[in-house]
Short mmCIF file of C-alpha atoms in Angstrom, two decimals:
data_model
loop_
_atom_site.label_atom_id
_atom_site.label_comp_id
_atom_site.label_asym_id
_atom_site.label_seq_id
_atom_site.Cartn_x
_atom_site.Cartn_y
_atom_site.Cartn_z
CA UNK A 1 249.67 -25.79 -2.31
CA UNK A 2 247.70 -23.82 -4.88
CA UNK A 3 246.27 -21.56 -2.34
CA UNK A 4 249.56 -20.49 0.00
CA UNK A 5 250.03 -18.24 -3.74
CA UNK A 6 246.51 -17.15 -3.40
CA UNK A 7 246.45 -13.93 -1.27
CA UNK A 8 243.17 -12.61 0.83
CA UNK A 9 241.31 -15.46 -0.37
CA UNK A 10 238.29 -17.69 1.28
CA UNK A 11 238.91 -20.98 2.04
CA UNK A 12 235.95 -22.22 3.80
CA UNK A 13 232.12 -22.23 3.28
CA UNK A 14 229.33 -21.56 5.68
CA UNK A 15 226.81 -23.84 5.98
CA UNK A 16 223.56 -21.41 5.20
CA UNK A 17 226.00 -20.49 1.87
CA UNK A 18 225.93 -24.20 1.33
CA UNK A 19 222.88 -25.19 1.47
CA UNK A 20 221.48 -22.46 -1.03
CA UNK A 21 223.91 -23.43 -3.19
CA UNK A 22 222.92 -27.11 -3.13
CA UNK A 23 219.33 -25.84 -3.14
CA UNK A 24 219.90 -23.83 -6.47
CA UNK A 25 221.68 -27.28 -7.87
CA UNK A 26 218.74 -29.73 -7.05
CA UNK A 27 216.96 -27.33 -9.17
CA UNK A 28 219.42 -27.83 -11.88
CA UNK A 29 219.61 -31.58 -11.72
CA UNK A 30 215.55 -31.51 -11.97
CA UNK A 31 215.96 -29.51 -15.15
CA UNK A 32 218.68 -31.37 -16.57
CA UNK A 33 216.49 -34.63 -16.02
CA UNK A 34 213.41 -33.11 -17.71
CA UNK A 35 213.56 -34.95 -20.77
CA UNK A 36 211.03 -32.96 -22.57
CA UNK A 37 212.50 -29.16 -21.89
CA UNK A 38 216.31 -29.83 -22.05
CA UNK A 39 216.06 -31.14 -25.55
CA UNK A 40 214.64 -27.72 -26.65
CA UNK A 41 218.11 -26.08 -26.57
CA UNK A 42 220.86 -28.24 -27.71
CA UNK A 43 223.34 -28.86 -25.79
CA UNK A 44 221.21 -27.86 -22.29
CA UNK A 45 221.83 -31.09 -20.39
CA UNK A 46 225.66 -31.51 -21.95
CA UNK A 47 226.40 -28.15 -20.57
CA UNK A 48 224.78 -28.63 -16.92
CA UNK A 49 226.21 -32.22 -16.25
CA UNK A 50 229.60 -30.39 -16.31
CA UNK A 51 228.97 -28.63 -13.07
CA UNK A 52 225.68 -29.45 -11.14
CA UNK A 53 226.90 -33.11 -10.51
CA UNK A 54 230.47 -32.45 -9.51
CA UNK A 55 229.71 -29.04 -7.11
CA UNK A 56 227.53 -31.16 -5.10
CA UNK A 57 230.81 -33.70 -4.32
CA UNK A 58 233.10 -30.74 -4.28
CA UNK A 59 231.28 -28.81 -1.40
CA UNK A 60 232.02 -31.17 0.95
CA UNK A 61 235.81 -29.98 0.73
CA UNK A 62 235.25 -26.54 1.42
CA UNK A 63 233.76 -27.06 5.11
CA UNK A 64 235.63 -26.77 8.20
CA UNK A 65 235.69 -29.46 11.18
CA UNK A 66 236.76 -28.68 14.57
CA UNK A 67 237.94 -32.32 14.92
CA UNK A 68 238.86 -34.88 12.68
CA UNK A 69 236.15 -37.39 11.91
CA UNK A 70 235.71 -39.71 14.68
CA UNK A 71 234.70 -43.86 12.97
CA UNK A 72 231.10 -43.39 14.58
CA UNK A 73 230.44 -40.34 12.46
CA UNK A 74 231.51 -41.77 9.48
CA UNK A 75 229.87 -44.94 10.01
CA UNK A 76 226.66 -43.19 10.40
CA UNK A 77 227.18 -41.10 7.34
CA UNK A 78 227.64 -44.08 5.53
CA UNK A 79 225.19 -46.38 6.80
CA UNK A 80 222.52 -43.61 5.58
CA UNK A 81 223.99 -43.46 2.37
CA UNK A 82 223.46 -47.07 2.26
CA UNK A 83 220.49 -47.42 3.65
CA UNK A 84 218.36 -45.14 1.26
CA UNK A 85 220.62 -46.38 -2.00
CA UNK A 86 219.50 -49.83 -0.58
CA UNK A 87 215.43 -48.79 0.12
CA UNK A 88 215.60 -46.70 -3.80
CA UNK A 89 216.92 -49.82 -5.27
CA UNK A 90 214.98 -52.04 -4.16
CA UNK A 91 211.86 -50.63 -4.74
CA UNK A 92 212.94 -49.34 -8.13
CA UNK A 93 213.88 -52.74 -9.24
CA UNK A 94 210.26 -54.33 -7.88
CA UNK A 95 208.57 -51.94 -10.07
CA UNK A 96 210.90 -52.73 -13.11
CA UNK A 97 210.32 -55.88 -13.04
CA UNK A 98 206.30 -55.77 -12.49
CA UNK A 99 205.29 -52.82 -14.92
CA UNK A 100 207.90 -54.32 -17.49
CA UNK A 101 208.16 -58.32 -16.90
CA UNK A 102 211.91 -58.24 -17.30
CA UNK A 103 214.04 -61.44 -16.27
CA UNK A 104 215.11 -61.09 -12.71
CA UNK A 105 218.77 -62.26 -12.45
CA UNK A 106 219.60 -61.62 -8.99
CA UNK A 107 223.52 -62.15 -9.87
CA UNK A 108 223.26 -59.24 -12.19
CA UNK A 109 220.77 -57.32 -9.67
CA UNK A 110 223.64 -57.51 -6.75
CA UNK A 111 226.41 -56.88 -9.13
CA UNK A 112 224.92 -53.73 -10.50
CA UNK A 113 224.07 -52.69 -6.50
CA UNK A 114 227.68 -53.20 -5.44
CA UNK A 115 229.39 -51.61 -8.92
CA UNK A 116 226.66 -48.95 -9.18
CA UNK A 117 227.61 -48.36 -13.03
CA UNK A 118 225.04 -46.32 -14.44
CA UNK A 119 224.37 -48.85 -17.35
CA UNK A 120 224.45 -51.69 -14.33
CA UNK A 121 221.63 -49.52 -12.67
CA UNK A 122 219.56 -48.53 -15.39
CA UNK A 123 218.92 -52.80 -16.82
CA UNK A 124 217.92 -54.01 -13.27
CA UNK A 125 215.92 -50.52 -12.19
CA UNK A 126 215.50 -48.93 -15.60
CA UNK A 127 216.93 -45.43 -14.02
CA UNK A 128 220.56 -44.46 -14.10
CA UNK A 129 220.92 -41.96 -11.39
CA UNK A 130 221.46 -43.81 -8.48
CA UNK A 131 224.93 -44.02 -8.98
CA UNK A 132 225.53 -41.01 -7.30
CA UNK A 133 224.78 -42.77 -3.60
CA UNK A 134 227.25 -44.89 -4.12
CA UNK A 135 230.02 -42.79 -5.70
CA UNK A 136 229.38 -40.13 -2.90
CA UNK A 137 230.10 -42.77 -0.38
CA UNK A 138 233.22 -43.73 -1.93
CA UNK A 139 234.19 -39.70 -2.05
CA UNK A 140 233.23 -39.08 1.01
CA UNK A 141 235.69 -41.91 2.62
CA UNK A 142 238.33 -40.51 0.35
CA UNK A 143 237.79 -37.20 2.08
CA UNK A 144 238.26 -38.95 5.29
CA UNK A 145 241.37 -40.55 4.39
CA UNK A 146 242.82 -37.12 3.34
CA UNK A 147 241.51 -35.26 6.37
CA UNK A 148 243.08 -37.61 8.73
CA UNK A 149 246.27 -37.68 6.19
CA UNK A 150 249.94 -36.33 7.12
CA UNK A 151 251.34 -33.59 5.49
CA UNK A 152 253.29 -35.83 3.05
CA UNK A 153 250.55 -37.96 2.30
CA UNK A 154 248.15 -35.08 1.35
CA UNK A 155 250.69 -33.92 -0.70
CA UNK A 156 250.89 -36.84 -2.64
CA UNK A 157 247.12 -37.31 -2.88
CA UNK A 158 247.25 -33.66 -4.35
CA UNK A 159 249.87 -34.39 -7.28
CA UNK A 160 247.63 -38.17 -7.82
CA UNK A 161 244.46 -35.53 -8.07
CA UNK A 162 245.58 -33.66 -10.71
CA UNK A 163 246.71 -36.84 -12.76
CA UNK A 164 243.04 -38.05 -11.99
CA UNK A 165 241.97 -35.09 -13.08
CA UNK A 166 244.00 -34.68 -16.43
CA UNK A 167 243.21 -38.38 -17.01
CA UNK A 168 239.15 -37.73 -16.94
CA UNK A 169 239.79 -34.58 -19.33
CA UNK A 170 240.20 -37.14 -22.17
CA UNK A 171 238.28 -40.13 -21.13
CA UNK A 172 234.49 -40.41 -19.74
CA UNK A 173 233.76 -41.84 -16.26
CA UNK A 174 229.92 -42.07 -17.06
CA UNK A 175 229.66 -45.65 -17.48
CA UNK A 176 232.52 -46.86 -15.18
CA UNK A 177 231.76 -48.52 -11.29
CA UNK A 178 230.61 -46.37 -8.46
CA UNK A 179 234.02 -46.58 -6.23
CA UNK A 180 235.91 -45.37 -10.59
CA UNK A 181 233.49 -42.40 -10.20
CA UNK A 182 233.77 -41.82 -6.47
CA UNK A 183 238.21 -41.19 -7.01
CA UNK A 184 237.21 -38.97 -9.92
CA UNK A 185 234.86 -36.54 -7.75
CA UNK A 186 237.06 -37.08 -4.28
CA UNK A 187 240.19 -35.96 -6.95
CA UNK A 188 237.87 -32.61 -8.22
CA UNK A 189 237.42 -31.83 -4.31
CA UNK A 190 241.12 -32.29 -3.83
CA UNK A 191 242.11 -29.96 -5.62
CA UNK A 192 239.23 -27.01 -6.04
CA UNK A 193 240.34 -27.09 -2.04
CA UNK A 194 244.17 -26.34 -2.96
CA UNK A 195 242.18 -22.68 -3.96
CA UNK A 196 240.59 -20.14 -2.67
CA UNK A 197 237.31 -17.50 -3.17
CA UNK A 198 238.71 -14.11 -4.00
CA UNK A 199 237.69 -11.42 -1.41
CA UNK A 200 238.12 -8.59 -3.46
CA UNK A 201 234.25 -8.08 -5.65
CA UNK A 202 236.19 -7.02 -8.86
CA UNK A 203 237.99 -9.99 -8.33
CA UNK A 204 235.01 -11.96 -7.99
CA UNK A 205 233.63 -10.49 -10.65
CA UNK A 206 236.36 -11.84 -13.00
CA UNK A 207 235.38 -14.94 -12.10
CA UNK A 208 231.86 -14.97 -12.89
CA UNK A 209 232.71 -13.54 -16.15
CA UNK A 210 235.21 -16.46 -16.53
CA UNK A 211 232.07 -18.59 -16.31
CA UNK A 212 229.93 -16.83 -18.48
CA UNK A 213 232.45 -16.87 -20.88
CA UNK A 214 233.12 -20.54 -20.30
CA UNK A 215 229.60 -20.97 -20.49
CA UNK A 216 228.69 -19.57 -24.03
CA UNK A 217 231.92 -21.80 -25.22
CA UNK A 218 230.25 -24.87 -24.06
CA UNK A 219 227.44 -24.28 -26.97
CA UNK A 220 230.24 -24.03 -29.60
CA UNK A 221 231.26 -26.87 -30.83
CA UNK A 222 234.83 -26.67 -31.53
CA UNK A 223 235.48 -25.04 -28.04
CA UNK A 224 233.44 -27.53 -25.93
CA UNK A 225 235.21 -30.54 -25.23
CA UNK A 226 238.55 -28.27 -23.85
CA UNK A 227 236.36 -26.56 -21.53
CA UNK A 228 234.70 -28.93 -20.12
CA UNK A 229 237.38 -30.25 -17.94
CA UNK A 230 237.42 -26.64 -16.13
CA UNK A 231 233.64 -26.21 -15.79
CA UNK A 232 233.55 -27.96 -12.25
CA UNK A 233 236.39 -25.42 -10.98
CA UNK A 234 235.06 -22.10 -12.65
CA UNK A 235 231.67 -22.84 -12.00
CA UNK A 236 231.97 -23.46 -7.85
CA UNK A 237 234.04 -20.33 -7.59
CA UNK A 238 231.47 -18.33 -9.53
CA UNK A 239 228.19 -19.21 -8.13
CA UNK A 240 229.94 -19.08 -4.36
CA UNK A 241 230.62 -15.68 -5.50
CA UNK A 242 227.26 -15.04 -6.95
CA UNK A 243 225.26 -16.28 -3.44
CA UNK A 244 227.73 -14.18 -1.61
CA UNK A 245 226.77 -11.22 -3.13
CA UNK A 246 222.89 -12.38 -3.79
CA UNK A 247 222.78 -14.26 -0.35
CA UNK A 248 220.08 -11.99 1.45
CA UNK A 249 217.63 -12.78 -2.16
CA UNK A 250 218.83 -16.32 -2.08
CA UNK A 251 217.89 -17.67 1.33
CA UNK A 252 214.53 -19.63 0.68
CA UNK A 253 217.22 -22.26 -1.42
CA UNK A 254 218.26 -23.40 1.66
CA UNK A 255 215.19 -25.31 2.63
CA UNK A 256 216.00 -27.12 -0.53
CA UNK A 257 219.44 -27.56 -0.14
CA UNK A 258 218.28 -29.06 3.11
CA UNK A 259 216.13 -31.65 1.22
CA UNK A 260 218.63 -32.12 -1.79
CA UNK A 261 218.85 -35.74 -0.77
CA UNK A 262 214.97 -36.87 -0.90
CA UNK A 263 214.44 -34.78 -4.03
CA UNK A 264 217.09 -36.38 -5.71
CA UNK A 265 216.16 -39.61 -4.83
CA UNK A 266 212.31 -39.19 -5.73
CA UNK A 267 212.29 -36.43 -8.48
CA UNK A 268 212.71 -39.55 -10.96
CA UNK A 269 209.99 -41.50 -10.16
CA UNK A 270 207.53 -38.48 -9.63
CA UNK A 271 208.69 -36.81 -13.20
CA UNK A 272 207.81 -40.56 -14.86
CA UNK A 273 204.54 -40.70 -12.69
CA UNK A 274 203.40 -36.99 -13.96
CA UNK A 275 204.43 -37.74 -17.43
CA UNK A 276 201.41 -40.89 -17.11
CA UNK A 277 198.92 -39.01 -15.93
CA UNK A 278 199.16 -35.17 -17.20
CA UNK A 279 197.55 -34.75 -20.45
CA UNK A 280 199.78 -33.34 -22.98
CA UNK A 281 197.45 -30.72 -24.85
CA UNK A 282 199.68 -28.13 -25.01
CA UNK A 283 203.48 -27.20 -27.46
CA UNK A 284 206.79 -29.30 -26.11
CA UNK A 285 207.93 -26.36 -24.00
CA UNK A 286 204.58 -25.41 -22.33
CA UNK A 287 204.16 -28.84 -21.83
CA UNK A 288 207.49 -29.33 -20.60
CA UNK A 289 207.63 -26.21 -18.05
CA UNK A 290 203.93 -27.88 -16.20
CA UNK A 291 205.79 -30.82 -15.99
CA UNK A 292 209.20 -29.44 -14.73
CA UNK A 293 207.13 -27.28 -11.93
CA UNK A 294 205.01 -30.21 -10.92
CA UNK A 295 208.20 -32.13 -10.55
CA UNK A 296 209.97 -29.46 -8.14
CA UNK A 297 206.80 -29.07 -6.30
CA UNK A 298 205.52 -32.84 -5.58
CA UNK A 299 209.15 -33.78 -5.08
CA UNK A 300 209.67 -30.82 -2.38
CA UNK A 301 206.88 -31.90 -0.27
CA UNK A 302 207.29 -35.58 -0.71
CA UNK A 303 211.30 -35.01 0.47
CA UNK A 304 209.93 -32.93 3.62
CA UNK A 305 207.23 -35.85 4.45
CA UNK A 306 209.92 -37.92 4.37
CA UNK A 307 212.41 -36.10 6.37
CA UNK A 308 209.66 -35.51 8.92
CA UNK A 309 209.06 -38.69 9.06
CA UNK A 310 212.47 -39.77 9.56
CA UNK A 311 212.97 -37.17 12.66
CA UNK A 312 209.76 -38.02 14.05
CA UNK A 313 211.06 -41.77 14.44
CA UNK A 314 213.50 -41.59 17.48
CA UNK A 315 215.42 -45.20 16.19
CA UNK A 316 215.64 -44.07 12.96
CA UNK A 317 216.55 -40.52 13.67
CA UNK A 318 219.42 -41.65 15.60
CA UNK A 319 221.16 -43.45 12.79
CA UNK A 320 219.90 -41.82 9.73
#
């Protein structure tokens, strides 16, 4: 819709121009959850959850297929999702319940697995952020569904977007089920598609200003909350535009981008573990910084163990 009024634009994304930029968000996410530097500026961790969060579900819109997805690809997308939300959870409520001696209720344990509310997760694992496997899964399938989709159909999944989208202006999704959070983020993806990356560098550059701008008004108060609802849109347009320019100084994000899924998974549990056994002899931001570095690096190798791992397993390579 949007983008048939949208002349000389880019609708698609390559997947090296991907990856860096999921690479450069995993970094963001890491900083975001680094509960001893984001404090030091107010408003830090407000101001990234706008954008790092939703980019990563609204990248998945942007890339091209040469066929529509066939069931066995999306059942082994999803059984992966599954199966390391499943192997995360599990261990993560093992060691909840040892280290703290909590109650097990295994009705509440399987009820917050299958809603995947991030209050649900955090009293049966004592972390929040798993939510995203299963709210991914549930975006992911909507993307199917619209991919698939007649022209009608997409049409009306466009106009039910916005809605969505005008709906989660004025409420929050935060503490609402996984499949609640998963129409939200399928809804962003719907329609950032309906648009289009400029060509033209002053017009890119008009962007990126946008998003500066948008960005200082996300530290003022009385300009905050009306800008938030456009941070997902102005900020995937403006950092595409910043990698396409920056790509050739940009490239070593891609390994991480590659590995966004195991560091996002394990950068919680290796952040707690440092915080136990680094001594803290030095001022909150020093301090913080060690800790934020250790974090990327332990998690980085750790992810590409795992993925290793994973590859080096025929059976398991074949279905995750």
């Amino acid at each position: 819709m949007f983008s048939r009024f949208i002349g000389g634009g880019i609708s698609s994304i390559s997947r090296d121009t991907s990856e860096i930029m999921k690479g450069l968000l995993i970094l963001l996410i890491i900083l975001g959850h680094n509960s001893i530097l984001s404090p030091c500026i107010p408003d830090t961790d407000f101001y990234l959850k706008s954008f790092r969060t939703p980019l990563f579900l609204i990248l998945p819109w942007f890339y091209i297929a040469a066929t529509p997805p066939t069931w066995a690809k999306i059942a082994k997308r999803s059984g992966k999702i599954w199966f390391w939300y499943l192997a995360f959870f599990v261990v993560q409520v093992l060691f909840y319940n040892v280290l703290f001696d909590t109650t097990f209720s295994l009705g509440e344990t399987l009820k917050a697995f299958f809603l995947g509310g991030h209050t649900l997760l955090k009293g049966v694992t004592g972390y929040m952020y798993l939510w995203f496997m299963p709210a991914f899964f549930f975006s992911m399938l909507i993307r199917d569904i619209y991919t698939i989709a007649n022209k009608p159909s997409r049409i009306a999944m466009i106009i039910a977007s916005i809605g969505i989208v005008t709906f989660f202006a004025f409420h929050s999704y935060i503490n609402d089920i996984a499949i609640i959070q998963g129409i939200f983020f399928a809804a962003l993806g719907i329609v950032a598609s309906q648009l289009t990356l400029p060509t033209k560098n002053s017009h890119r550059a008009l962007v990126v200003l946008l998003f500066v701008v948008c960005s200082v008004l996300m530290f003022i108060d009385a300009t905050k909350g009306f800008v938030r609802p456009f941070m997902p849109f102005v900020a995937f347009f403006a950092i595409w535009s910043i990698i396409e320019w920056l790509k050739k100084y940009m490239n070593w994000l891609q390994s991480l981008g590659k590995l966004s899924m195991f560091i996002y998974l394990t950068h919680p549990l290796i952040f707690q573990f440092l915080l136990r056994v680094v001594p803290n002899n030095y001022s909150q931001v020093t301090y913080g910084i060690i800790i934020l570095l250790l974090t990327i690096l332990i998690s980085v190798i750790v992810s590409w163990c795992m993925q290793k791992i994973v590859k080096a397993i025929p059976v398991v390579n074949k279905y995750l």
